[in-house]
Short mmCIF file of C-alpha atoms and ligand atoms in Angstrom, two decimals:
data_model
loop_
_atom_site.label_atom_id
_atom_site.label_comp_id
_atom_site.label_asym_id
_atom_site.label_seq_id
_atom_site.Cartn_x
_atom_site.Cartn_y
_atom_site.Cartn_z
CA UNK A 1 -42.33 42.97 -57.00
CA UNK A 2 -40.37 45.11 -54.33
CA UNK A 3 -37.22 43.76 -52.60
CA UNK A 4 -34.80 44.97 -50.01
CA UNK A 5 -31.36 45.43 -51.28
CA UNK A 6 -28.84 45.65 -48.48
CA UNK A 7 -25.23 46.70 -48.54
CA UNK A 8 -23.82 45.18 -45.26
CA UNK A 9 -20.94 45.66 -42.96
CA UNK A 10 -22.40 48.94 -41.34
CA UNK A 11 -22.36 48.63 -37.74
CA UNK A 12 -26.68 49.73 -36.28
CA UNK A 13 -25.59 53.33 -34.61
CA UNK A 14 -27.91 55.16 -33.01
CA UNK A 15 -31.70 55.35 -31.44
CA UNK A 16 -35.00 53.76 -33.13
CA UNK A 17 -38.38 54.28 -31.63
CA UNK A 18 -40.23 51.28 -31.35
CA UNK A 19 -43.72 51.40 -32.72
CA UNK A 20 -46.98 49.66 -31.31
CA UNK A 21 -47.28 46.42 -31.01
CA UNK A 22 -49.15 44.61 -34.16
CA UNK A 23 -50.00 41.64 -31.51
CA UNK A 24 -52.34 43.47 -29.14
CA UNK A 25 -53.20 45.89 -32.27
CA UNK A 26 -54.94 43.31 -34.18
CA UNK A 27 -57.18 42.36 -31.03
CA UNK A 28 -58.19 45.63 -29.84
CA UNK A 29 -59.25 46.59 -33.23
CA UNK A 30 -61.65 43.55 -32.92
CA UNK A 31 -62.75 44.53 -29.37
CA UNK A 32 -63.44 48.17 -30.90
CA UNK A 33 -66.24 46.65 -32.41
CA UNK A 34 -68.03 45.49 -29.30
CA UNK A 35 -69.64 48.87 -28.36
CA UNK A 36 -71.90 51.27 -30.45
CA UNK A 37 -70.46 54.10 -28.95
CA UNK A 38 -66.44 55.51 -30.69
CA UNK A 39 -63.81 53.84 -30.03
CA UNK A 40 -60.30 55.91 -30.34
CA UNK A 41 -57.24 54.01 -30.52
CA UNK A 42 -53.21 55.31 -30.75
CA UNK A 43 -50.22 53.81 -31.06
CA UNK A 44 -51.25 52.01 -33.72
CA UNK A 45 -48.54 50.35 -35.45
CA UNK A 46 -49.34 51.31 -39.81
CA UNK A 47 -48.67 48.30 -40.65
CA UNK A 48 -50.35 45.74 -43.88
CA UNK A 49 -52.17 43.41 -40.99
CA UNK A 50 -53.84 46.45 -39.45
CA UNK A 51 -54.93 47.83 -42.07
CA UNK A 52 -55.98 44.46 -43.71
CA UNK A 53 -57.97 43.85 -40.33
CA UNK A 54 -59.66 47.36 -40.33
CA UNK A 55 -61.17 46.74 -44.11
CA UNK A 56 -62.07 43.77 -42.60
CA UNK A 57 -64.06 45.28 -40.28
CA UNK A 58 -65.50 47.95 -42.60
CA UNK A 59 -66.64 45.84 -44.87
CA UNK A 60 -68.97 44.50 -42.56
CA UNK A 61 -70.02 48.10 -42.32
CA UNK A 62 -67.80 49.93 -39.28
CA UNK A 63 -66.87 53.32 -39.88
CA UNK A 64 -62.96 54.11 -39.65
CA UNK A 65 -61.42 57.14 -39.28
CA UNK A 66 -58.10 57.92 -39.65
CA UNK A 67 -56.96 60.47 -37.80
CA UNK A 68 -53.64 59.86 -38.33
CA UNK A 69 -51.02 57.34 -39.75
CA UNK A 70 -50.78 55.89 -36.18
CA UNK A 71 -54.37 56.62 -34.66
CA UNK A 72 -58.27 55.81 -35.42
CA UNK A 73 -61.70 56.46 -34.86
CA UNK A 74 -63.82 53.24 -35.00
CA UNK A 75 -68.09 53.49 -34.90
CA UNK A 76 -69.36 50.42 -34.95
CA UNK A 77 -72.82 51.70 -34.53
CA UNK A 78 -73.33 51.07 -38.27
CA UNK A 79 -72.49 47.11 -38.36
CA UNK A 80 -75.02 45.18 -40.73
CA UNK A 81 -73.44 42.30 -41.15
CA UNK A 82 -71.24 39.17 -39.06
CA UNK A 83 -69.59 37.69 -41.70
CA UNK A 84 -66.22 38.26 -42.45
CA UNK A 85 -64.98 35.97 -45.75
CA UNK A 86 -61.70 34.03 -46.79
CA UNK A 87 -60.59 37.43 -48.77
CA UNK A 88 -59.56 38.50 -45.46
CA UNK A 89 -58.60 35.46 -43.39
CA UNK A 90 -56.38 34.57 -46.30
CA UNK A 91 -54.37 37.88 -46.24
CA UNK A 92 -54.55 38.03 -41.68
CA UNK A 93 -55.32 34.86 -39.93
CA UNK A 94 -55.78 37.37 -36.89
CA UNK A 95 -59.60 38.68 -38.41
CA UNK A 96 -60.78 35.60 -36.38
CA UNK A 97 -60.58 37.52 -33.80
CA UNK A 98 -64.17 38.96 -35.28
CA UNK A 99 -65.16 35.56 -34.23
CA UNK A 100 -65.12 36.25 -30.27
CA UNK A 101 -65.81 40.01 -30.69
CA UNK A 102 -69.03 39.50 -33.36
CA UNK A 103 -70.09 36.49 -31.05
CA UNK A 104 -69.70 38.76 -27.75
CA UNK A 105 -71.88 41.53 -29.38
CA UNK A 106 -74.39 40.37 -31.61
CA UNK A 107 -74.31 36.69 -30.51
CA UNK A 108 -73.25 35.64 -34.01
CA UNK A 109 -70.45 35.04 -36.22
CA UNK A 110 -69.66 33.86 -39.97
CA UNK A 111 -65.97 33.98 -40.19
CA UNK A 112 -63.62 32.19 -42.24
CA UNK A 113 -61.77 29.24 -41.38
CA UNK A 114 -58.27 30.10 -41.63
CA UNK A 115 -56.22 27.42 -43.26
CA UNK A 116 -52.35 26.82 -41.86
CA UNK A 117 -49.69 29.14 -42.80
CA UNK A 118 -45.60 29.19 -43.36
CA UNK A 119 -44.78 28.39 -40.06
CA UNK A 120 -47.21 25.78 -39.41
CA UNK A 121 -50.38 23.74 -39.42
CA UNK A 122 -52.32 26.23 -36.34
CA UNK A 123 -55.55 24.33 -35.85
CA UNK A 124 -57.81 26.76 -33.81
CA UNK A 125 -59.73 23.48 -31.56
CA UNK A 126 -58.99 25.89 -28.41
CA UNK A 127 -61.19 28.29 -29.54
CA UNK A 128 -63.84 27.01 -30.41
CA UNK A 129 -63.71 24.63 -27.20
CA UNK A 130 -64.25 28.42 -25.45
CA UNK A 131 -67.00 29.46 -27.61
CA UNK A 132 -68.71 26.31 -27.03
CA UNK A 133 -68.17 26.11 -23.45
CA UNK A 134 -69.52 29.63 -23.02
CA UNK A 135 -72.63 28.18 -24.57
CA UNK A 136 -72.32 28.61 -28.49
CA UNK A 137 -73.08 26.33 -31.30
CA UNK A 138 -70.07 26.08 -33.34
CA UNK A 139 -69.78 24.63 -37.43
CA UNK A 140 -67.95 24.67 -40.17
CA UNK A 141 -69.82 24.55 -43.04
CA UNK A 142 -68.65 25.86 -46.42
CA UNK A 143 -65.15 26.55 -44.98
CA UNK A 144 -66.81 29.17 -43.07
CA UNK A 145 -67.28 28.84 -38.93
CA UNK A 146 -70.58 29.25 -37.96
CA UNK A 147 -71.09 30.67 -34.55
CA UNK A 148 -74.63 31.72 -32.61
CA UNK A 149 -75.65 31.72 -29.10
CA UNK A 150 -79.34 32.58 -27.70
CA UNK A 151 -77.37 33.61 -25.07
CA UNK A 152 -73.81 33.34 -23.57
CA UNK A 153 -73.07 32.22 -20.73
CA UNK A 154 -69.95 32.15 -18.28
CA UNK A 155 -68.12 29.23 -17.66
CA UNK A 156 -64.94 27.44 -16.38
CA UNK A 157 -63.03 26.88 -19.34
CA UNK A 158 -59.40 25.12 -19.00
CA UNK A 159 -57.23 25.48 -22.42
CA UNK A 160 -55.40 22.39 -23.34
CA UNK A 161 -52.44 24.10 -24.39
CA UNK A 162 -51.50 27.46 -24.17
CA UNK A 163 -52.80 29.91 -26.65
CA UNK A 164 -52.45 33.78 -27.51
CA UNK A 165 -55.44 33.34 -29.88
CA UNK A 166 -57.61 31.61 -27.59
CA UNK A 167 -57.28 33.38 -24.60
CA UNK A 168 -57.86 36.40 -26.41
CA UNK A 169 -61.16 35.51 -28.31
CA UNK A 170 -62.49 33.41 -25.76
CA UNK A 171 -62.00 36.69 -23.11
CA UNK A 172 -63.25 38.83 -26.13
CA UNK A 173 -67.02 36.89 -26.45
CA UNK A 174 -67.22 35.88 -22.58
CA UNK A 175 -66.44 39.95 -21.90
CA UNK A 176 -70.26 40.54 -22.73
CA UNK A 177 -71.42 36.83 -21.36
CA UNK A 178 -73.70 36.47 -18.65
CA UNK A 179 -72.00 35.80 -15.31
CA UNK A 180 -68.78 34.49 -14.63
CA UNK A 181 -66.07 32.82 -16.67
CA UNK A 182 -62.56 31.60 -15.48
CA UNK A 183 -59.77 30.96 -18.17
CA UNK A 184 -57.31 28.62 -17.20
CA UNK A 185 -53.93 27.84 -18.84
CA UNK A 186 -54.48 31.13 -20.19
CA UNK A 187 -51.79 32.36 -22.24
CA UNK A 188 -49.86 35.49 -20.53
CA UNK A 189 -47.87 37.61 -22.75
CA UNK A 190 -48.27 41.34 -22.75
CA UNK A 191 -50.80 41.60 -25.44
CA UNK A 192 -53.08 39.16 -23.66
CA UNK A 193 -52.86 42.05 -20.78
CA UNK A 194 -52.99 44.86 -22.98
CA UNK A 195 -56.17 43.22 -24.85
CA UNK A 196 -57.53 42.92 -21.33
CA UNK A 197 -56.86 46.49 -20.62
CA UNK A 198 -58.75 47.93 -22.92
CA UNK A 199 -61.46 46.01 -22.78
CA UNK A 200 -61.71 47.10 -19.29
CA UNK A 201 -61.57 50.54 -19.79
CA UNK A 202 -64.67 49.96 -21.92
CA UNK A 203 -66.28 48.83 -19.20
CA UNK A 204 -65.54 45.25 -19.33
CA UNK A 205 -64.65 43.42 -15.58
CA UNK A 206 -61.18 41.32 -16.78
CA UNK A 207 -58.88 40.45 -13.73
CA UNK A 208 -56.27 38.30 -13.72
CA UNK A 209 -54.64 38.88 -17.32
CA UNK A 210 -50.71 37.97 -17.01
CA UNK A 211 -51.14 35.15 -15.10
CA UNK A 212 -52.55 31.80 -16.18
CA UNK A 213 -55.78 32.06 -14.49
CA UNK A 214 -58.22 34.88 -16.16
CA UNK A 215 -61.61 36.09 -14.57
CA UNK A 216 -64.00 37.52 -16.33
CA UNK A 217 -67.37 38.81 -14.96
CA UNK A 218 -69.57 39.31 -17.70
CA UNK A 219 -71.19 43.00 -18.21
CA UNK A 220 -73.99 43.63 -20.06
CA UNK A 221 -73.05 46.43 -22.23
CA UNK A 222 -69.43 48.17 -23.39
CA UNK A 223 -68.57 51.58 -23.91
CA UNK A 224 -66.41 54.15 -25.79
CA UNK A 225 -62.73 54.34 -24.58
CA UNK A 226 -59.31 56.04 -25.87
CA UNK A 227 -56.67 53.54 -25.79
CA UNK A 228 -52.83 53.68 -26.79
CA UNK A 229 -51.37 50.47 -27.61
CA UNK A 230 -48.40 48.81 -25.27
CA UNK A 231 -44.98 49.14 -27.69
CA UNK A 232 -43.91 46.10 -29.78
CA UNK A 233 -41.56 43.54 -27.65
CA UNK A 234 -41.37 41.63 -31.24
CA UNK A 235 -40.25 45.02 -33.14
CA UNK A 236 -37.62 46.10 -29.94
CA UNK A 237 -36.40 42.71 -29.91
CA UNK A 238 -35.54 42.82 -33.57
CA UNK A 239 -33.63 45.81 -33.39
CA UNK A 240 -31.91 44.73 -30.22
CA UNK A 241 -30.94 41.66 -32.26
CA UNK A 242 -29.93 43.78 -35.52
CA UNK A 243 -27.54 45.92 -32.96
CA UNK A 244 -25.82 42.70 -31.60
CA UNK A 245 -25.06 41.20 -35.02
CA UNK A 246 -23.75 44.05 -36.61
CA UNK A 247 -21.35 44.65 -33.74
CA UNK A 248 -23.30 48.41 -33.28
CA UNK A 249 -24.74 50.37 -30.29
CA UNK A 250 -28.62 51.04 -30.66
CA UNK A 251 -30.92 53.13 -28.05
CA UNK A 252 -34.02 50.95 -28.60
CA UNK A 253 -36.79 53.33 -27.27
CA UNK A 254 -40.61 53.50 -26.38
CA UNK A 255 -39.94 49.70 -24.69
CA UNK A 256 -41.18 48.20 -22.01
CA UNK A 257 -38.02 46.29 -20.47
CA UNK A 258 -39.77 43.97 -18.30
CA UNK A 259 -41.54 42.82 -21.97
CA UNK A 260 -37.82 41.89 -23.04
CA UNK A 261 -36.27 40.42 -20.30
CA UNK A 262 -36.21 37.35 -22.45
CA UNK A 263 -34.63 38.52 -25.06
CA UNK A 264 -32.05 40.88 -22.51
CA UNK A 265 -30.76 37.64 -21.09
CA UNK A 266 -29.76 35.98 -24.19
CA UNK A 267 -27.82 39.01 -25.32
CA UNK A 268 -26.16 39.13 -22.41
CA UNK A 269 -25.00 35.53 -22.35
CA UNK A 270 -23.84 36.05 -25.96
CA UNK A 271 -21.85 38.50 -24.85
CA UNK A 272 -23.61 41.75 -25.74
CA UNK A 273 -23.78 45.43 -23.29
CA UNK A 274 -27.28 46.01 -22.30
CA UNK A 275 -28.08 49.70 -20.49
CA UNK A 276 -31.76 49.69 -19.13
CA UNK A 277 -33.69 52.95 -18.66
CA UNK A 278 -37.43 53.76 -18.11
CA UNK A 279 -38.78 53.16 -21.31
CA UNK A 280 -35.43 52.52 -23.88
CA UNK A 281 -32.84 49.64 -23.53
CA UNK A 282 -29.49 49.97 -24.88
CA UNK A 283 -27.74 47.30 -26.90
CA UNK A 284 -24.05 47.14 -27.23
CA UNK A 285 -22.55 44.74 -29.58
CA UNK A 286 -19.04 42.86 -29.00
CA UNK A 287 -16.85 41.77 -31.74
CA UNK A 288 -16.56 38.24 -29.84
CA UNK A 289 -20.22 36.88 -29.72
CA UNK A 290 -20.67 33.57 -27.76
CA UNK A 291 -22.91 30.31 -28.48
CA UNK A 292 -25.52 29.53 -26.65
CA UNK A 293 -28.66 27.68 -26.19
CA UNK A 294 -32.22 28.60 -26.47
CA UNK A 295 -35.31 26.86 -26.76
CA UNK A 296 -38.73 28.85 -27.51
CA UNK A 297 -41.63 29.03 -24.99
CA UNK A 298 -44.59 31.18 -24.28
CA UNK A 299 -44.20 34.14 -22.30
CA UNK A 300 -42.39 34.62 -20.06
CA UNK A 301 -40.02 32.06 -21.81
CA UNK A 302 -38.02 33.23 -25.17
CA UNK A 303 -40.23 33.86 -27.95
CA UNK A 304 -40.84 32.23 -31.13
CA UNK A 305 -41.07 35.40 -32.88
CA UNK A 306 -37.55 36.13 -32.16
CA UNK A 307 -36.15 32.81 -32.72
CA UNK A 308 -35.09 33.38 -36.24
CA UNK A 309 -33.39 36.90 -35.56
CA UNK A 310 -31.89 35.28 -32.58
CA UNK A 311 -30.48 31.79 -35.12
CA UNK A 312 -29.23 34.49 -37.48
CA UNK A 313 -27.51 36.14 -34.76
CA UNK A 314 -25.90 32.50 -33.07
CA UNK A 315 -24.67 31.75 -36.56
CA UNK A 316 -22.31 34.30 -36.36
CA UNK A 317 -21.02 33.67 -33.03
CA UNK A 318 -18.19 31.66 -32.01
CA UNK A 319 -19.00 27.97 -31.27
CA UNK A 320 -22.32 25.52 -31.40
CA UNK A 321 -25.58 26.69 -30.47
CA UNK A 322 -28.71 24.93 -30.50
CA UNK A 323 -32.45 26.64 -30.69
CA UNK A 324 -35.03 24.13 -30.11
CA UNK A 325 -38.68 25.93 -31.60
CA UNK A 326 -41.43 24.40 -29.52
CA UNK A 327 -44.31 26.20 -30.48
CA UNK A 328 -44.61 26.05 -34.52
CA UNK A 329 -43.31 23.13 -36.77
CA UNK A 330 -42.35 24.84 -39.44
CA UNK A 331 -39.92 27.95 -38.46
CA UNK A 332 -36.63 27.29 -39.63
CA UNK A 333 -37.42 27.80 -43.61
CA UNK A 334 -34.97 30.51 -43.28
CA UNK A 335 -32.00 28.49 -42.89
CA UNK A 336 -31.86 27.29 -46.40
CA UNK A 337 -31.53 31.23 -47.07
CA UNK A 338 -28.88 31.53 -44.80
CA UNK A 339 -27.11 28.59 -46.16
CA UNK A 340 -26.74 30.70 -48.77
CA UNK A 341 -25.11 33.31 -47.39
CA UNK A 342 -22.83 31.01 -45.90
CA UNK A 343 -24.11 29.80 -42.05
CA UNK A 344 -23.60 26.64 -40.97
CA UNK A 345 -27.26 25.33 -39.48
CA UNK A 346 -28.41 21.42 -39.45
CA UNK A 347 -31.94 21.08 -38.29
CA UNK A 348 -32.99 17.84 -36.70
CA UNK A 349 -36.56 17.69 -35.94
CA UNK A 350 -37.64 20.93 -34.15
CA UNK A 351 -34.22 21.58 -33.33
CA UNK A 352 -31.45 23.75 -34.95
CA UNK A 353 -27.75 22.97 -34.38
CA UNK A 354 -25.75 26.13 -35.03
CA UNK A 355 -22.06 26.45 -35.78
CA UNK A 356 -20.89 30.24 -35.61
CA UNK A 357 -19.20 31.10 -39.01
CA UNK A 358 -16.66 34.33 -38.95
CA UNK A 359 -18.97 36.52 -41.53
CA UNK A 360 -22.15 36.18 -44.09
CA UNK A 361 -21.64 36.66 -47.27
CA UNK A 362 -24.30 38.50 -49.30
CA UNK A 363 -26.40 37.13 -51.44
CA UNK A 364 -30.02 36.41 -53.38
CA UNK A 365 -32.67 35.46 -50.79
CA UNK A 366 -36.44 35.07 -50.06
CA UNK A 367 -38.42 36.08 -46.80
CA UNK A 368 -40.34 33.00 -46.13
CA UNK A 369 -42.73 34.12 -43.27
CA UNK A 370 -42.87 37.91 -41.14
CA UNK A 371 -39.80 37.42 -38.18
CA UNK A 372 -37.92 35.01 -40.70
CA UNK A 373 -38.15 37.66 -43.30
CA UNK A 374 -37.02 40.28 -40.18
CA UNK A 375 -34.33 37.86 -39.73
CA UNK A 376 -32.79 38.01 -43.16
CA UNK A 377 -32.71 41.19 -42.92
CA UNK A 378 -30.48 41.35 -39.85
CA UNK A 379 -28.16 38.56 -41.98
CA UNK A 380 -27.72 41.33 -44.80
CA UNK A 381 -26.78 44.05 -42.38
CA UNK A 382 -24.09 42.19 -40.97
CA UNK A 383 -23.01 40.45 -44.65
CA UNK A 384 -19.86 41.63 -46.58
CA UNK A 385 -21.42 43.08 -49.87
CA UNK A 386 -24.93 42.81 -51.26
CA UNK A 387 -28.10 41.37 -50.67
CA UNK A 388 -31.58 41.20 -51.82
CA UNK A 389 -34.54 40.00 -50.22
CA UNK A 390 -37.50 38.93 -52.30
CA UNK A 391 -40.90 38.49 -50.74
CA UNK A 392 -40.44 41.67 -48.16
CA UNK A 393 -44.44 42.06 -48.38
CA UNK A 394 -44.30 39.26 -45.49
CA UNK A 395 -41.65 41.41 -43.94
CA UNK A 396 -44.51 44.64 -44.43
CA UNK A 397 -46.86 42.83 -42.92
CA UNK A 398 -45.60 43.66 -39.25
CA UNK A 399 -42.67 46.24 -39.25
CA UNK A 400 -43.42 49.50 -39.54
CA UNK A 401 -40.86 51.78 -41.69
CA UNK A 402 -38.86 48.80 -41.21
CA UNK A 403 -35.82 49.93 -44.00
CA UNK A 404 -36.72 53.95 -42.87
CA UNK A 405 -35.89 53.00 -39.17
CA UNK A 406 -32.89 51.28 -39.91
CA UNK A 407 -31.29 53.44 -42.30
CA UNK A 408 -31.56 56.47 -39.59
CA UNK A 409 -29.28 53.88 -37.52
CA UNK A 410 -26.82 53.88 -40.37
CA UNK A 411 -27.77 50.51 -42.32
CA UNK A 412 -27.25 50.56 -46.12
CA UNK A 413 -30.78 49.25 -46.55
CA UNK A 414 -33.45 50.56 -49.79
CA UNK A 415 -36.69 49.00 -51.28
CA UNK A 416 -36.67 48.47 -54.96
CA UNK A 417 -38.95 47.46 -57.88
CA UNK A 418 -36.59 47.75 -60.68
CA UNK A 419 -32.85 46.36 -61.74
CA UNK A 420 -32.63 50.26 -62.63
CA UNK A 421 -32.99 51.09 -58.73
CA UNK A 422 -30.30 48.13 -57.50
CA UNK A 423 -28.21 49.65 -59.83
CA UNK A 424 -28.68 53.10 -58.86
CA UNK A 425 -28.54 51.89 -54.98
CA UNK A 426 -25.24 50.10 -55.62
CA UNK A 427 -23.79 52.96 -57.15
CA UNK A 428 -24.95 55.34 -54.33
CA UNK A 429 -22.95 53.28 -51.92
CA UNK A 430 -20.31 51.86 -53.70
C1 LIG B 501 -49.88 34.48 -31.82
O1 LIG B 501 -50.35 33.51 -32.73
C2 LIG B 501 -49.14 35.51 -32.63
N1 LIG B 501 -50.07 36.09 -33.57
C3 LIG B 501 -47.97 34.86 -33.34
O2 LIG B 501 -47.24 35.90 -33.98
C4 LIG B 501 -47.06 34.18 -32.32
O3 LIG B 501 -46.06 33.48 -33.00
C5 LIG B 501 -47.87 33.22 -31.46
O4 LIG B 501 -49.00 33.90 -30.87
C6 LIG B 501 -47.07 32.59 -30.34
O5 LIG B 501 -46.59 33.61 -29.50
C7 LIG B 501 -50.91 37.03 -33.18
O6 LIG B 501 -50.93 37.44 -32.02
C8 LIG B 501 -51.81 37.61 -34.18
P1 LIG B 501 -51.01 30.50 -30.33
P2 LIG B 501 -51.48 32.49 -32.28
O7 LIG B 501 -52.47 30.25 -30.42
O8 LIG B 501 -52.37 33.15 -31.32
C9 LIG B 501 -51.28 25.75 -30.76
C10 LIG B 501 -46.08 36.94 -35.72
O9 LIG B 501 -45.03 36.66 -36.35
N2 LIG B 501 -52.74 25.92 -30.81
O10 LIG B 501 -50.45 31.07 -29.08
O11 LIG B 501 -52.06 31.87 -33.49
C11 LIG B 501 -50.57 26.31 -31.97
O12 LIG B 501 -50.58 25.41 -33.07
C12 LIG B 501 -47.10 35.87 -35.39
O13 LIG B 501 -46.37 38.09 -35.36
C13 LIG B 501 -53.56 24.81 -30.81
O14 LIG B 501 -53.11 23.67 -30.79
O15 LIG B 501 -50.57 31.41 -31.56
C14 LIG B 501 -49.20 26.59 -31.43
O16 LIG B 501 -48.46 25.42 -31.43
C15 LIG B 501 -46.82 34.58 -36.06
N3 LIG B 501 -54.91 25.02 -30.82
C16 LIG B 501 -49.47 26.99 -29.99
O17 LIG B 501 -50.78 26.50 -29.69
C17 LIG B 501 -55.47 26.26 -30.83
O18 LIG B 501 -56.70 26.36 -30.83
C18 LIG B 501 -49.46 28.50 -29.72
O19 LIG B 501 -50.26 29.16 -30.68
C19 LIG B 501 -54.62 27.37 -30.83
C20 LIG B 501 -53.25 27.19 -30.83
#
């Protein structure tokens, strides 16, 4: 099984390019489906989910193209089949968002249900609440959820709480509905508007996406498009992170600052240098981080995707922080990890009370879930001696040439298989 074995203590020097963003990636592959006609997409982060998510969709007969590690062809043209099974739902919960695109386009879906995963129990009630509301049957039978529609129809729909996944699949089927649907409570982070971008530029009529109210006029047809996907806020923010708690100075680039301004104004209250440009932010690490509080929330607030990279960060910083998580139940499984490597974290409830230690130590540790894993990572960097991270294939599932990226900034950072290879990487850096 591979591993990350770190040597830490390296200040992060340098510039990293930020790669697309697996978020919106994962629905616009779905909405490539919706049209007979090619569908070109760029930017696309090569990353396990993807791919996972386009065998998904050739096995139910699309034709992908890879035209390079980063961009592909998709004719859909050659779909025979709406059902997508549990092999994939168990590897990307994301593949239901086949559910909203197969339902759009062919008026039916088989998709499986997904179960919870390590950070929590994620029912999916919103989405089907859409589906029906746009005028869909909607079982589970078999652990499968059975979808058909004679025909769609818009409608008002108003979510009960706010949801990424909802929004999107819900704006994915009612995209080809007939007439009008309004989404309310819709969830507005930049994928939702990216999502919504590219449907529209396959001739879809989305307005709205960003803010909490959506509209969607339905059309009856979409059509071939080339679309780059936005840059990864979750990817940037985890290198902006990894520069502050290694104490370096890291030219995150291909950003969109306005995506991060969450994430900008925590660093900043910690203490940290941040240089905005264009399209790159600079981070600039202190040697005297400060605590502070943060509580996650869904866009525009502070995101739970970086709420583990920020923790790792806090516990490291001089006094008592607290990070409430109010979107998942089940995100601080990295803590007993960092225990381990000497942080000081008591969670009570959803909340995490954080007091700074002077330095990590290195040690043996597992990547329980994708940003956690991410998080970990950032611990080892900034560690005195060695760690290894079991489990990175969570850690694969979303970073792109994660240990390649951070290595060019300087980080003592390999994947191994073998007790051969640690031994060979400790040698190499002594
Ligand atoms: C998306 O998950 C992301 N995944 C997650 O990123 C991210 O953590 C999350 O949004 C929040 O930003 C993808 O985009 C593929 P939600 P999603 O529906 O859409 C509750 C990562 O690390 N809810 O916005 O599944 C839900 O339980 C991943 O890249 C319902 O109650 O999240 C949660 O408390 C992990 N009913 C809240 O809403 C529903 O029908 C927000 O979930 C749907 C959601």
């Amino acid at each position: 099984m591979e591993q990350y074995i770190i040597k830490g203590g390296e200040p992060l020097i340098g510039d990293v390019e930020i790669s697309g963003a697996k978020n919106a990636a994962l629905a616009i592959v779905a909405a490539a489906i919706m049209t007979d006609e090619k569908v070109v997409i760029d930017n696309l982060p090569d990353v396990r989910d993807i791919n996972v998510l386009l065998q998904a969709i050739e096995g139910i007969g699309a034709n992908v193209v890879r035209k390079s590690a980063n961009c592909v062809e998709i004719d859909s043209s050659t779909i025979h089949s709406v059902r997508v099974d549990y092999e994939y739902i168990k590897k990307i919960r994301a593949s239901y968002y086949l559910l909203g695109a197969l339902l759009g386009k062919f008026h039916r879906a088989e998709v499986a249900l997904p179960g919870g995963c390590n950070i929590g129990s994620r029912p999916i009630d919103q989405h089907i609440k859409g589906f029906k509301a746009l005028g869909a049957d909607v079982d589970i039978e078999y652990g499968m959820i059975m979808t058909s529609a004679d025909e769609l129809i818009g409608s008002h729909i108003y979510m009960d709480v706010v949801s990424v996944g909802a929004t999107i699949n819900v704006m994915l089927a009612a995209a080809l509905a007939d007439g009008r649907t309004i989404i309310e409570n819709a969830a507005k982070e930049p994928h939702v508007v990216d999502v919504a971008n590219m449907l529209n530029s396959m001739g879809a009529n989305i307005k709205g996406a960003g803010t909490d109210v959506i509209r969607i006029k339905g059309v009856s047809k979409l059509h071939s498009t080339e679309y780059s996907v936005i840059p990864d806020q979750i990817e940037a923010g985890t290198f902006m992170f990894a520069a502050a708690a290694t104490k370096g100075n890291v030219l995150v680039k291909n950003v969109i600052p306005k995506h991060l301004e969450a994430i900008t104004a925590k660093l900043l209250e910690i203490g940290c240098c941040i240089e905005e440009y264009d399209d790159a932010v600079r981070v600039i690490g202190t040697d005297n981080l400060k605590a502070t509080q943060v509580k996650t929330l869904p866009y525009p607030g502070f995101p739970t995707d970086m709420q583990p990279q920020i923790a790792v960060t806090l516990a490291m910083s001089k006094g008592t922080s607290i990070v409430t998580e109010s979107i998942f139940e089940n995100r601080f499984k990295y803590v007993d990890e960092l225990a381990r490597m000497g942080a000081d974290i008591k969670v009570e409830g959803n909340t995490a009370i954080i007091t700074g230690v002077d330095r990590y130590m290195g040690a043996q540790i597992s990547a329980p879930d994708l940003r956690a894993g991410a998080a970990l990572v950032i611990a080892g960097l900034a560690a005195e001696g060695f760690t290894t991270i079991d489990d990175i294939v969570y850690i694969q599932r979303g970073y792109e040439k994660f240990e390649e990226k951070l290595s060019a900034l300087g980080a003592h950072i390999e994947k191994i298989s073998t007790e051969h290879e640690a031994q060979k990487f400790r040698l190499k850096v002594g």
